[in-house]
């Protein structure tokens, strides 16, 4: 019989390599750990309890602590497959070029809400906007702030802007999402200048090669924040939203919806609809309501 000792402190899964995972303890040590077969498929972000074999000090994951949130994606067979866990916020990045896709942004806001996460709107590449565009963008970001979202404008070549972003990420665990070309990789480079050193340390500690293009990594940030990064997460799409998700994911529509005549009002054609009234009176932004209707259509049926 091999003797083992249970470690009392939970450790963080910072990368999953299939057969084994890399875990990070509070004191900053990265180690390889093999999950027992009764432990569900682990993903970056998971908090787990491990036991160490007395002689070899090899770690085994014995228990997964319940995930607060989970980001999932359908696999080739259409089964929902977790990509990362315990993410507190989606940072929705947008920029021009390629162009600010307001519908996609609202779709991500709904997806974040449906997954129990907050959302941060990050307008990047402000250096490419003229004064009029900056003023328009600020108005639009103010709309999100009024709804309770954080919204910041940055450009990845500005040190103060990156400092502002890092401040925003304090005590949050964040995944960057958004269209291709908006600057997600550039942001990662700026907030994790030591990225290669970090993945190298994970490789050295676990014996797994650096798979930055396929593996999801959890990176601790200063101020108790974390960044969850992987191509899979960056390409996370929101095609799977339900009507219920859309109805509750537009914060202001949900709020006004309590006053509709019908409790199952979907705020499109029903009489005595408090939402349509609020749109008419300018209390709900018309563009948000248009996006709401478009998203409802795309998930109907
Ligand atoms: N002018 C400007 N260009 C940027 C900025 N951030 C990123 N880019 C450029 O935008 C392009 C796409 O960026 P990338 O990080 O690859 O976007 P991703 O597809 O979202 O990962 C690259 O050519 C970057 O150099 C910015 O703040 N200002
Ligand atoms: Mg990229
Ligand atoms: Zn209504």
Short mmCIF file of C-alpha atoms and ligand atoms in Angstrom, two decimals:
data_model
loop_
_atom_site.label_atom_id
_atom_site.label_comp_id
_atom_site.label_asym_id
_atom_site.label_seq_id
_atom_site.Cartn_x
_atom_site.Cartn_y
_atom_site.Cartn_z
CA UNK A 1 0.00 0.00 0.00
CA UNK A 2 1.25 3.44 -0.86
CA UNK A 3 0.58 5.98 1.82
CA UNK A 4 -0.84 9.34 0.92
CA UNK A 5 -1.52 12.57 2.72
CA UNK A 6 -4.40 14.91 1.91
CA UNK A 7 -3.35 18.50 1.40
CA UNK A 8 -5.75 20.77 3.24
CA UNK A 9 -5.39 23.89 1.09
CA UNK A 10 -7.26 23.85 -2.23
CA UNK A 11 -5.07 24.45 -5.27
CA UNK A 12 -5.91 26.03 -8.63
CA UNK A 13 -5.84 24.12 -11.90
CA UNK A 14 -3.91 26.48 -14.20
CA UNK A 15 -3.77 24.22 -17.24
CA UNK A 16 -5.24 20.90 -18.31
CA UNK A 17 -3.13 18.56 -20.42
CA UNK A 18 -5.64 15.73 -20.70
CA UNK A 19 -4.00 13.00 -18.68
CA UNK A 20 -2.83 15.38 -15.98
CA UNK A 21 -3.20 18.97 -14.90
CA UNK A 22 -0.92 21.71 -13.66
CA UNK A 23 -1.92 23.03 -10.24
CA UNK A 24 -0.78 26.19 -8.50
CA UNK A 25 -0.69 26.38 -4.72
CA UNK A 26 -1.15 29.57 -2.70
CA UNK A 27 2.61 29.80 -2.16
CA UNK A 28 3.12 30.00 -5.91
CA UNK A 29 4.45 26.50 -6.57
CA UNK A 30 3.32 24.81 -9.81
CA UNK A 31 3.06 21.01 -9.79
CA UNK A 32 1.73 18.24 -11.93
CA UNK A 33 -1.31 16.36 -10.58
CA UNK A 34 -3.19 13.33 -11.87
CA UNK A 35 -6.92 13.25 -11.22
CA UNK A 36 -8.50 10.14 -9.70
CA UNK A 37 -10.99 8.56 -12.10
CA UNK A 38 -13.96 9.66 -9.98
CA UNK A 39 -12.99 13.32 -10.47
CA UNK A 40 -14.83 14.96 -13.40
CA UNK A 41 -12.91 16.32 -16.41
CA UNK A 42 -10.93 19.25 -15.02
CA UNK A 43 -10.45 22.61 -16.71
CA UNK A 44 -8.34 25.69 -16.07
CA UNK A 45 -9.81 27.65 -13.19
CA UNK A 46 -10.94 24.65 -11.15
CA UNK A 47 -10.18 24.62 -7.45
CA UNK A 48 -9.30 21.12 -6.27
CA UNK A 49 -8.10 19.17 -3.25
CA UNK A 50 -5.08 16.97 -3.78
CA UNK A 51 -3.34 14.20 -1.90
CA UNK A 52 0.38 13.66 -2.05
CA UNK A 53 1.94 10.23 -2.02
CA UNK A 54 4.19 10.06 1.02
CA UNK A 55 7.26 8.60 -0.66
CA UNK A 56 7.21 10.14 -4.12
CA UNK A 57 5.31 13.33 -3.27
CA UNK A 58 3.29 12.74 -6.46
CA UNK A 59 0.01 14.64 -6.44
CA UNK A 60 -3.40 13.17 -7.12
CA UNK A 61 -6.55 15.29 -7.46
CA UNK A 62 -9.14 13.75 -5.13
CA UNK A 63 -11.93 16.32 -5.21
CA UNK A 64 -13.24 19.11 -7.39
CA UNK A 65 -14.66 22.06 -5.46
CA UNK A 66 -17.97 23.07 -6.99
CA UNK A 67 -17.48 25.53 -9.86
CA UNK A 68 -18.93 29.00 -9.39
CA UNK A 69 -19.22 29.48 -13.14
CA UNK A 70 -18.38 27.49 -16.21
CA UNK A 71 -17.66 28.49 -19.78
CA UNK A 72 -18.71 25.71 -22.10
CA UNK A 73 -18.67 25.10 -25.80
CA UNK A 74 -20.39 22.39 -27.82
CA UNK A 75 -17.93 19.77 -29.11
CA UNK A 76 -18.10 18.03 -32.51
CA UNK A 77 -20.89 15.77 -31.29
CA UNK A 78 -22.87 18.73 -30.00
CA UNK A 79 -22.16 17.88 -26.35
CA UNK A 80 -21.44 20.81 -24.08
CA UNK A 81 -17.75 20.71 -23.16
CA UNK A 82 -16.33 22.87 -20.36
CA UNK A 83 -13.44 25.12 -21.42
CA UNK A 84 -12.70 27.00 -18.23
CA UNK A 85 -14.28 27.59 -14.84
CA UNK A 86 -14.64 30.15 -12.08
CA UNK A 87 -14.51 33.06 -14.48
CA UNK A 88 -16.17 36.08 -12.85
CA UNK A 89 -16.36 38.36 -15.91
CA UNK A 90 -16.21 38.30 -19.67
CA UNK A 91 -14.16 41.20 -20.98
CA UNK A 92 -15.85 41.97 -24.28
CA UNK A 93 -13.28 43.60 -26.56
CA UNK A 94 -14.31 45.69 -29.55
CA UNK A 95 -12.47 48.05 -31.89
CA UNK A 96 -12.56 49.83 -35.22
CA UNK A 97 -11.11 48.29 -37.34
CA UNK A 98 -12.61 45.70 -37.73
CA UNK A 99 -15.68 47.71 -36.66
CA UNK A 100 -17.78 47.82 -33.52
CA UNK A 101 -20.36 45.06 -33.70
CA UNK A 102 -22.94 46.21 -31.20
CA UNK A 103 -25.12 43.15 -31.70
CA UNK A 104 -22.21 40.82 -30.90
CA UNK A 105 -21.41 42.84 -27.79
CA UNK A 106 -24.97 42.59 -26.49
CA UNK A 107 -24.93 38.90 -27.34
CA UNK A 108 -21.86 38.46 -25.16
CA UNK A 109 -23.54 40.48 -22.38
CA UNK A 110 -26.47 38.07 -22.50
CA UNK A 111 -24.14 35.06 -22.59
CA UNK A 112 -22.21 36.38 -19.58
CA UNK A 113 -25.43 36.88 -17.64
CA UNK A 114 -26.70 33.42 -18.58
CA UNK A 115 -23.43 31.91 -17.32
CA UNK A 116 -23.60 33.88 -14.04
CA UNK A 117 -20.75 36.20 -15.00
CA UNK A 118 -20.45 39.96 -15.19
CA UNK A 119 -19.32 41.78 -18.31
CA UNK A 120 -16.75 44.49 -18.94
CA UNK A 121 -16.88 46.36 -22.22
CA UNK A 122 -13.39 47.19 -23.49
CA UNK A 123 -13.17 49.56 -26.44
CA UNK A 124 -9.67 49.15 -27.89
CA UNK A 125 -7.70 51.09 -30.54
CA UNK A 126 -8.96 54.50 -29.44
CA UNK A 127 -5.81 55.92 -31.05
CA UNK A 128 -7.45 55.24 -34.43
CA UNK A 129 -10.65 57.19 -33.68
CA UNK A 130 -11.15 60.86 -34.53
CA UNK A 131 -12.65 63.28 -32.01
CA UNK A 132 -16.21 62.79 -33.22
CA UNK A 133 -15.89 59.02 -33.04
CA UNK A 134 -14.39 59.22 -29.55
CA UNK A 135 -17.31 61.35 -28.37
CA UNK A 136 -19.83 58.93 -29.91
CA UNK A 137 -18.07 55.96 -28.36
CA UNK A 138 -17.99 57.60 -24.94
CA UNK A 139 -21.74 58.18 -25.10
CA UNK A 140 -22.29 54.60 -26.04
CA UNK A 141 -20.00 53.32 -23.25
CA UNK A 142 -21.87 55.56 -20.80
CA UNK A 143 -25.02 53.65 -21.73
CA UNK A 144 -23.42 50.42 -20.53
CA UNK A 145 -22.18 52.06 -17.35
CA UNK A 146 -25.73 53.18 -16.61
CA UNK A 147 -26.80 49.57 -16.91
CA UNK A 148 -24.18 48.65 -14.31
CA UNK A 149 -21.48 47.27 -16.55
CA UNK A 150 -17.89 48.44 -16.40
CA UNK A 151 -16.86 50.03 -19.68
CA UNK A 152 -13.43 51.40 -20.50
CA UNK A 153 -11.64 52.67 -23.57
CA UNK A 154 -7.99 51.82 -24.12
CA UNK A 155 -5.33 51.41 -26.71
CA UNK A 156 -2.73 48.74 -26.30
CA UNK A 157 0.15 51.11 -27.09
CA UNK A 158 -0.62 53.35 -24.11
CA UNK A 159 0.91 52.42 -20.75
CA UNK A 160 -1.65 54.43 -18.71
CA UNK A 161 -4.48 52.72 -20.60
CA UNK A 162 -3.06 49.28 -19.84
CA UNK A 163 -2.64 50.31 -16.19
CA UNK A 164 -6.31 51.33 -16.18
CA UNK A 165 -7.29 47.98 -17.62
CA UNK A 166 -5.22 46.12 -15.00
CA UNK A 167 -6.93 48.15 -12.29
CA UNK A 168 -10.30 47.14 -13.74
CA UNK A 169 -9.28 43.48 -13.57
CA UNK A 170 -8.37 43.56 -9.87
CA UNK A 171 -10.11 40.80 -7.93
CA UNK A 172 -11.81 39.61 -11.12
CA UNK A 173 -11.10 36.48 -13.11
CA UNK A 174 -11.59 37.41 -16.70
CA UNK A 175 -11.71 35.86 -20.14
CA UNK A 176 -11.26 38.07 -23.20
CA UNK A 177 -13.85 37.58 -25.91
CA UNK A 178 -14.65 39.47 -29.09
CA UNK A 179 -14.34 39.42 -32.85
CA UNK A 180 -11.09 38.58 -34.58
CA UNK A 181 -8.77 41.55 -35.01
CA UNK A 182 -10.05 43.64 -32.10
CA UNK A 183 -6.76 43.26 -30.22
CA UNK A 184 -7.23 40.39 -27.75
CA UNK A 185 -3.75 38.95 -28.34
CA UNK A 186 -2.25 42.43 -28.09
CA UNK A 187 -3.98 42.98 -24.76
CA UNK A 188 -2.68 39.66 -23.43
CA UNK A 189 0.83 40.63 -24.49
CA UNK A 190 0.56 43.93 -22.66
CA UNK A 191 -0.91 42.65 -19.40
CA UNK A 192 1.22 39.48 -19.35
CA UNK A 193 4.60 40.54 -20.73
CA UNK A 194 6.11 37.48 -19.05
CA UNK A 195 3.68 35.05 -20.70
CA UNK A 196 6.38 32.85 -22.24
CA UNK A 197 8.24 32.59 -18.95
CA UNK A 198 5.01 31.55 -17.25
CA UNK A 199 4.07 28.85 -19.74
CA UNK A 200 7.71 27.75 -19.64
CA UNK A 201 7.49 27.36 -15.86
CA UNK A 202 4.33 25.27 -16.23
CA UNK A 203 6.10 23.08 -18.79
CA UNK A 204 9.14 22.67 -16.58
CA UNK A 205 7.06 21.77 -13.53
CA UNK A 206 4.75 19.29 -15.27
CA UNK A 207 6.85 17.81 -18.05
CA UNK A 208 4.26 18.83 -20.62
CA UNK A 209 5.37 20.96 -23.55
CA UNK A 210 4.05 24.50 -23.91
CA UNK A 211 0.83 24.22 -25.90
CA UNK A 212 -0.11 27.86 -25.99
CA UNK A 213 -2.15 27.35 -29.12
CA UNK A 214 -4.40 24.59 -27.77
CA UNK A 215 -4.32 24.64 -23.99
CA UNK A 216 -6.38 26.96 -21.80
CA UNK A 217 -4.26 28.72 -19.18
CA UNK A 218 -5.22 30.48 -15.95
CA UNK A 219 -2.77 33.30 -15.20
CA UNK A 220 -2.82 35.14 -11.87
CA UNK A 221 -2.66 38.91 -12.23
CA UNK A 222 -1.52 41.48 -9.68
CA UNK A 223 -4.32 42.53 -7.31
CA UNK A 224 -5.78 39.02 -7.01
CA UNK A 225 -7.08 39.09 -10.55
CA UNK A 226 -6.69 36.38 -13.14
CA UNK A 227 -6.75 36.11 -16.90
CA UNK A 228 -8.02 32.97 -18.55
CA UNK A 229 -6.55 32.62 -21.99
CA UNK A 230 -6.93 30.12 -24.78
CA UNK A 231 -7.88 30.18 -28.42
CA UNK A 232 -10.96 28.12 -27.50
CA UNK A 233 -12.14 30.71 -25.03
CA UNK A 234 -11.35 33.56 -27.39
CA UNK A 235 -13.44 31.93 -30.07
CA UNK A 236 -16.21 31.27 -27.59
CA UNK A 237 -19.42 31.97 -29.45
CA UNK A 238 -22.91 32.54 -28.26
CA UNK A 239 -25.07 30.60 -30.71
CA UNK A 240 -26.66 28.54 -27.95
CA UNK A 241 -28.65 31.28 -26.20
CA UNK A 242 -32.28 30.56 -25.34
CA UNK A 243 -35.24 32.92 -25.42
CA UNK A 244 -35.19 32.94 -21.62
CA UNK A 245 -31.49 33.91 -21.64
CA UNK A 246 -32.17 36.82 -23.99
CA UNK A 247 -35.19 38.01 -21.99
CA UNK A 248 -33.30 38.10 -18.72
CA UNK A 249 -29.92 39.10 -20.17
CA UNK A 250 -30.96 42.62 -21.16
CA UNK A 251 -30.91 44.09 -17.68
CA UNK A 252 -33.12 47.10 -18.40
CA UNK A 253 -35.65 45.10 -20.42
CA UNK A 254 -35.93 42.55 -17.65
CA UNK A 255 -36.45 45.37 -15.16
CA UNK A 256 -39.17 47.22 -17.09
CA UNK A 257 -40.69 43.85 -18.03
CA UNK A 258 -41.96 43.41 -14.48
CA UNK A 259 -44.59 46.04 -15.25
CA UNK A 260 -45.92 44.49 -18.45
CA UNK A 261 -49.55 43.40 -18.50
CA UNK A 262 -48.61 39.79 -19.26
CA UNK A 263 -45.98 38.05 -17.18
CA UNK A 264 -44.84 36.10 -20.26
CA UNK A 265 -44.65 39.24 -22.40
CA UNK A 266 -41.77 39.11 -24.85
CA UNK A 267 -42.10 42.85 -25.50
CA UNK A 268 -42.65 42.77 -29.24
CA UNK A 269 -46.37 43.01 -30.04
CA UNK A 270 -48.21 42.57 -26.76
CA UNK A 271 -50.60 45.28 -25.52
CA UNK A 272 -49.67 47.25 -22.38
CA UNK A 273 -46.04 46.39 -22.71
CA UNK A 274 -43.97 48.45 -20.27
CA UNK A 275 -40.82 47.75 -22.23
CA UNK A 276 -42.10 49.17 -25.51
CA UNK A 277 -43.44 52.13 -23.58
CA UNK A 278 -40.00 52.68 -22.01
CA UNK A 279 -38.40 52.53 -25.46
CA UNK A 280 -40.93 55.09 -26.72
CA UNK A 281 -40.10 57.40 -23.83
CA UNK A 282 -36.36 57.00 -24.32
CA UNK A 283 -35.87 55.20 -21.01
CA UNK A 284 -34.54 52.16 -22.84
CA UNK A 285 -32.03 52.86 -25.61
CA UNK A 286 -33.64 52.08 -28.96
CA UNK A 287 -30.51 50.32 -30.23
CA UNK A 288 -30.49 47.98 -27.23
CA UNK A 289 -34.14 47.12 -27.87
CA UNK A 290 -33.37 46.48 -31.57
CA UNK A 291 -30.54 44.14 -30.56
CA UNK A 292 -32.88 42.41 -28.15
CA UNK A 293 -35.37 41.74 -30.95
CA UNK A 294 -32.65 40.52 -33.31
CA UNK A 295 -31.29 38.12 -30.70
CA UNK A 296 -34.79 36.86 -29.91
CA UNK A 297 -35.32 36.10 -33.60
CA UNK A 298 -32.02 34.29 -33.92
CA UNK A 299 -32.87 31.95 -31.07
CA UNK A 300 -36.58 31.46 -31.76
CA UNK A 301 -37.63 27.90 -32.53
N1 LIG B 1 -3.69 51.16 -33.72
C1 LIG B 1 -3.86 50.12 -32.87
N2 LIG B 1 -3.72 48.87 -33.32
C2 LIG B 1 -3.89 47.85 -32.46
C3 LIG B 1 -4.21 48.07 -31.10
N3 LIG B 1 -4.34 46.88 -30.49
C4 LIG B 1 -4.08 45.94 -31.44
N4 LIG B 1 -3.81 46.51 -32.62
C5 LIG B 1 -3.51 45.83 -33.90
O1 LIG B 1 -4.69 45.18 -34.36
C6 LIG B 1 -4.37 43.99 -35.03
C7 LIG B 1 -5.12 42.81 -34.47
O2 LIG B 1 -4.71 42.60 -33.13
P1 LIG B 1 -4.74 41.18 -32.42
O3 LIG B 1 -4.22 41.39 -31.04
O4 LIG B 1 -4.06 40.14 -33.24
O5 LIG B 1 -6.31 40.89 -32.39
P2 LIG B 1 -7.09 39.54 -31.99
O6 LIG B 1 -7.46 38.86 -33.27
O7 LIG B 1 -8.32 40.00 -31.27
O8 LIG B 1 -6.19 38.72 -31.13
C8 LIG B 1 -2.84 43.82 -34.92
O9 LIG B 1 -2.26 44.29 -36.11
C9 LIG B 1 -2.49 44.74 -33.74
O10 LIG B 1 -1.18 45.25 -33.83
C10 LIG B 1 -4.38 49.44 -30.65
O11 LIG B 1 -4.68 49.74 -29.50
N5 LIG B 1 -4.19 50.41 -31.58
MG1 LIG B 2 -5.50 36.85 -31.48
ZN1 LIG B 3 -43.55 43.62 -22.41
#
